Short mmCIF file of the C-alpha atoms (twelve columns), coordinates in Angstrom:
data_MODEL
# 
_entry.id   MODEL 
# 
loop_
_atom_site.group_PDB 
_atom_site.id 
_atom_site.type_symbol 
_atom_site.label_atom_id 
_atom_site.label_alt_id 
_atom_site.label_comp_id 
_atom_site.label_asym_id 
_atom_site.label_seq_id 
_atom_site.Cartn_x 
_atom_site.Cartn_y 
_atom_site.Cartn_z 
_atom_site.pdbx_PDB_model_num 
ATOM 1   C CA . UNK A 1   -2.575  -20.998 -14.490 1 
ATOM 2   C CA . UNK A 2   -0.632  -21.914 -17.613 1 
ATOM 3   C CA . UNK A 3   -1.071  -18.429 -19.088 1 
ATOM 4   C CA . UNK A 4   -0.353  -16.561 -15.848 1 
ATOM 5   C CA . UNK A 5   3.080   -15.333 -16.990 1 
ATOM 6   C CA . UNK A 6   1.720   -14.123 -20.333 1 
ATOM 7   C CA . UNK A 7   -1.099  -12.278 -18.556 1 
ATOM 8   C CA . UNK A 8   1.371   -10.524 -16.226 1 
ATOM 9   C CA . UNK A 9   3.529   -9.472  -19.183 1 
ATOM 10  C CA . UNK A 10  0.443   -8.288  -21.091 1 
ATOM 11  C CA . UNK A 11  -0.833  -6.220  -18.151 1 
ATOM 12  C CA . UNK A 12  2.548   -4.492  -17.778 1 
ATOM 13  C CA . UNK A 13  2.648   -3.831  -21.521 1 
ATOM 14  C CA . UNK A 14  -0.820  -2.265  -21.347 1 
ATOM 15  C CA . UNK A 15  0.227   -0.045  -18.421 1 
ATOM 16  C CA . UNK A 16  3.214   1.139   -20.450 1 
ATOM 17  C CA . UNK A 17  0.918   1.826   -23.398 1 
ATOM 18  C CA . UNK A 18  -1.114  4.476   -21.597 1 
ATOM 19  C CA . UNK A 19  1.568   7.025   -22.456 1 
ATOM 20  C CA . UNK A 20  -0.011  10.144  -20.980 1 
ATOM 21  C CA . UNK A 21  1.540   10.605  -17.543 1 
ATOM 22  C CA . UNK A 22  -0.447  8.169   -15.414 1 
ATOM 23  C CA . UNK A 23  1.304   7.208   -12.170 1 
ATOM 24  C CA . UNK A 24  1.358   3.487   -12.983 1 
ATOM 25  C CA . UNK A 25  3.145   4.286   -16.251 1 
ATOM 26  C CA . UNK A 26  5.473   6.883   -14.677 1 
ATOM 27  C CA . UNK A 27  6.865   4.426   -12.095 1 
ATOM 28  C CA . UNK A 28  7.748   2.226   -15.103 1 
ATOM 29  C CA . UNK A 29  6.987   -1.372  -14.043 1 
ATOM 30  C CA . UNK A 30  9.227   -3.937  -15.754 1 
ATOM 31  C CA . UNK A 31  8.492   -7.652  -15.869 1 
ATOM 32  C CA . UNK A 32  11.013  -9.845  -14.022 1 
ATOM 33  C CA . UNK A 33  9.427   -13.266 -13.425 1 
ATOM 34  C CA . UNK A 34  6.395   -15.260 -12.308 1 
ATOM 35  C CA . UNK A 35  5.757   -18.414 -10.326 1 
ATOM 36  C CA . UNK A 36  2.277   -19.745 -11.134 1 
ATOM 37  C CA . UNK A 37  2.449   -22.355 -8.376  1 
ATOM 38  C CA . UNK A 38  3.147   -19.692 -5.742  1 
ATOM 39  C CA . UNK A 39  0.705   -17.321 -7.499  1 
ATOM 40  C CA . UNK A 40  3.431   -14.703 -7.436  1 
ATOM 41  C CA . UNK A 41  5.110   -12.223 -9.733  1 
ATOM 42  C CA . UNK A 42  8.171   -9.986  -9.542  1 
ATOM 43  C CA . UNK A 43  8.301   -6.489  -11.026 1 
ATOM 44  C CA . UNK A 44  11.305  -4.111  -11.282 1 
ATOM 45  C CA . UNK A 45  11.124  -0.382  -10.711 1 
ATOM 46  C CA . UNK A 46  13.990  1.999   -11.505 1 
ATOM 47  C CA . UNK A 47  14.522  5.022   -9.282  1 
ATOM 48  C CA . UNK A 48  13.720  8.348   -10.954 1 
ATOM 49  C CA . UNK A 49  14.650  11.783  -9.586  1 
ATOM 50  C CA . UNK A 50  11.003  12.927  -9.527  1 
ATOM 51  C CA . UNK A 51  10.280  10.151  -6.973  1 
ATOM 52  C CA . UNK A 52  12.650  11.587  -4.346  1 
ATOM 53  C CA . UNK A 53  11.640  13.128  -1.051  1 
ATOM 54  C CA . UNK A 54  13.754  15.903  0.552   1 
ATOM 55  C CA . UNK A 55  16.383  13.388  1.703   1 
ATOM 56  C CA . UNK A 56  16.952  11.864  -1.743  1 
ATOM 57  C CA . UNK A 57  15.011  8.698   -0.864  1 
ATOM 58  C CA . UNK A 58  12.012  7.412   -2.792  1 
ATOM 59  C CA . UNK A 59  8.880   9.097   -1.382  1 
ATOM 60  C CA . UNK A 60  6.597   6.821   0.654   1 
ATOM 61  C CA . UNK A 61  3.690   7.522   -1.670  1 
ATOM 62  C CA . UNK A 62  5.694   6.259   -4.642  1 
ATOM 63  C CA . UNK A 63  6.725   3.155   -2.689  1 
ATOM 64  C CA . UNK A 64  3.054   2.557   -1.899  1 
ATOM 65  C CA . UNK A 65  2.247   2.934   -5.606  1 
ATOM 66  C CA . UNK A 66  4.895   0.337   -6.498  1 
ATOM 67  C CA . UNK A 67  3.434   -2.119  -3.995  1 
ATOM 68  C CA . UNK A 68  -0.162  -1.411  -5.043  1 
ATOM 69  C CA . UNK A 69  0.637   -1.687  -8.753  1 
ATOM 70  C CA . UNK A 70  2.496   -4.992  -8.346  1 
ATOM 71  C CA . UNK A 71  -0.255  -6.539  -6.224  1 
ATOM 72  C CA . UNK A 72  -2.856  -5.212  -8.692  1 
ATOM 73  C CA . UNK A 73  -1.026  -6.736  -11.654 1 
ATOM 74  C CA . UNK A 74  -0.905  -10.049 -9.793  1 
ATOM 75  C CA . UNK A 75  -4.600  -9.909  -8.841  1 
ATOM 76  C CA . UNK A 76  -5.713  -9.106  -12.388 1 
ATOM 77  C CA . UNK A 77  -3.518  -11.851 -13.861 1 
ATOM 78  C CA . UNK A 78  -4.879  -14.422 -11.408 1 
ATOM 79  C CA . UNK A 79  -8.535  -13.551 -11.827 1 
ATOM 80  C CA . UNK A 80  -8.566  -12.313 -15.438 1 
ATOM 81  C CA . UNK A 81  -10.993 -9.627  -14.300 1 
ATOM 82  C CA . UNK A 82  -11.130 -6.081  -13.065 1 
ATOM 83  C CA . UNK A 83  -10.007 -5.358  -9.522  1 
ATOM 84  C CA . UNK A 84  -9.814  -2.346  -7.265  1 
ATOM 85  C CA . UNK A 85  -7.766  -1.857  -4.107  1 
ATOM 86  C CA . UNK A 86  -10.022 -2.210  -1.059  1 
ATOM 87  C CA . UNK A 87  -7.311  -1.731  1.549   1 
ATOM 88  C CA . UNK A 88  -3.559  -1.719  1.756   1 
ATOM 89  C CA . UNK A 89  -0.941  -1.520  4.483   1 
ATOM 90  C CA . UNK A 90  2.732   -0.699  3.927   1 
ATOM 91  C CA . UNK A 91  5.513   -1.191  6.470   1 
ATOM 92  C CA . UNK A 92  8.586   0.846   5.543   1 
ATOM 93  C CA . UNK A 93  11.654  -0.998  6.872   1 
ATOM 94  C CA . UNK A 94  14.563  0.890   5.259   1 
ATOM 95  C CA . UNK A 95  14.958  3.898   2.966   1 
ATOM 96  C CA . UNK A 96  14.761  3.285   -0.786  1 
ATOM 97  C CA . UNK A 97  18.104  4.806   -1.813  1 
ATOM 98  C CA . UNK A 98  19.264  2.334   -4.483  1 
ATOM 99  C CA . UNK A 99  19.046  2.532   -8.263  1 
ATOM 100 C CA . UNK A 100 16.308  -0.080  -8.733  1 
ATOM 101 C CA . UNK A 101 13.948  -2.223  -6.725  1 
ATOM 102 C CA . UNK A 102 12.211  -5.564  -7.096  1 
ATOM 103 C CA . UNK A 103 8.685   -5.916  -5.743  1 
ATOM 104 C CA . UNK A 104 7.398   -9.463  -5.346  1 
ATOM 105 C CA . UNK A 105 3.682   -10.028 -4.877  1 
ATOM 106 C CA . UNK A 106 2.150   -13.309 -3.754  1 
ATOM 107 C CA . UNK A 107 -1.541  -14.145 -3.510  1 
ATOM 108 C CA . UNK A 108 -2.575  -15.385 -0.088  1 
ATOM 109 C CA . UNK A 109 -6.255  -15.931 -0.911  1 
ATOM 110 C CA . UNK A 110 -8.152  -15.746 -4.190  1 
ATOM 111 C CA . UNK A 111 -11.873 -15.732 -3.522  1 
ATOM 112 C CA . UNK A 112 -14.974 -15.028 -5.522  1 
ATOM 113 C CA . UNK A 113 -15.245 -11.489 -4.105  1 
ATOM 114 C CA . UNK A 114 -11.800 -10.518 -2.818  1 
ATOM 115 C CA . UNK A 115 -8.140  -11.309 -3.413  1 
ATOM 116 C CA . UNK A 116 -5.650  -10.958 -0.554  1 
ATOM 117 C CA . UNK A 117 -1.998  -10.444 -1.387  1 
ATOM 118 C CA . UNK A 118 1.349   -9.749  0.237   1 
ATOM 119 C CA . UNK A 119 4.257   -7.872  -1.302  1 
ATOM 120 C CA . UNK A 120 7.913   -7.405  -0.431  1 
ATOM 121 C CA . UNK A 121 10.211  -4.762  -1.911  1 
ATOM 122 C CA . UNK A 122 13.950  -5.365  -2.222  1 
ATOM 123 C CA . UNK A 123 16.908  -3.255  -3.276  1 
ATOM 124 C CA . UNK A 124 17.928  -4.947  -6.524  1 
ATOM 125 C CA . UNK A 125 21.677  -4.554  -5.928  1 
ATOM 126 C CA . UNK A 126 21.887  -5.505  -2.235  1 
ATOM 127 C CA . UNK A 127 18.908  -7.856  -1.969  1 
ATOM 128 C CA . UNK A 128 17.873  -6.176  1.305   1 
ATOM 129 C CA . UNK A 129 14.174  -6.125  2.091   1 
ATOM 130 C CA . UNK A 130 13.037  -2.497  2.270   1 
ATOM 131 C CA . UNK A 131 9.259   -2.704  2.720   1 
ATOM 132 C CA . UNK A 132 6.398   -5.137  3.310   1 
ATOM 133 C CA . UNK A 133 2.805   -4.698  2.241   1 
ATOM 134 C CA . UNK A 134 -0.539  -6.440  2.451   1 
ATOM 135 C CA . UNK A 135 -3.481  -5.645  0.269   1 
ATOM 136 C CA . UNK A 136 -7.060  -6.655  -0.329  1 
ATOM 137 C CA . UNK A 137 -8.441  -6.231  -3.827  1 
ATOM 138 C CA . UNK A 138 -12.109 -6.466  -4.778  1 
ATOM 139 C CA . UNK A 139 -13.545 -7.813  -7.987  1 
ATOM 140 C CA . UNK A 140 -15.308 -4.964  -9.758  1 
ATOM 141 C CA . UNK A 141 -17.359 -4.648  -12.907 1 
ATOM 142 C CA . UNK A 142 -17.321 -1.320  -14.666 1 
ATOM 143 C CA . UNK A 143 -17.361 0.252   -18.079 1 
ATOM 144 C CA . UNK A 144 -13.904 0.773   -19.524 1 
ATOM 145 C CA . UNK A 145 -13.010 4.156   -21.013 1 
ATOM 146 C CA . UNK A 146 -11.925 3.797   -24.617 1 
ATOM 147 C CA . UNK A 147 -8.394  2.459   -24.849 1 
ATOM 148 C CA . UNK A 148 -8.183  1.310   -21.206 1 
ATOM 149 C CA . UNK A 149 -8.918  -2.138  -19.901 1 
ATOM 150 C CA . UNK A 150 -7.158  -2.437  -16.562 1 
ATOM 151 C CA . UNK A 151 -8.250  -1.548  -13.099 1 
ATOM 152 C CA . UNK A 152 -4.629  -1.007  -12.056 1 
# 
């Protein structure tokens, strides 16, 4: 666990290095912090105009992507292997209308075949919890396209 924080930072850096319009890169994850003992990480997401729905709130699909990406980063950092989302549930509590959001992911179970995680999204300015998510990620083995390593 001593390199957990470095792995999280490295995974985010790799996502940002894709540079050709992939959703994970477009939502612009930014490292905030890690807690290896809790097996958790926090990632910041700024609000972009393209993410808005018709009411000027972040679209539910983008919120789901933020939750999925954060839990995926956490799962990869914990297992040092490839993972794929097996299932995910998002509970939308309040509209995402702020300027930036913090998503915190915590591993509930890390097994040999699956990783179960929970995530909470907060408005960065107000600290209000806006959404909750649970996810199950599977360990996968696959060939990596040139220049890509992550299953996020």
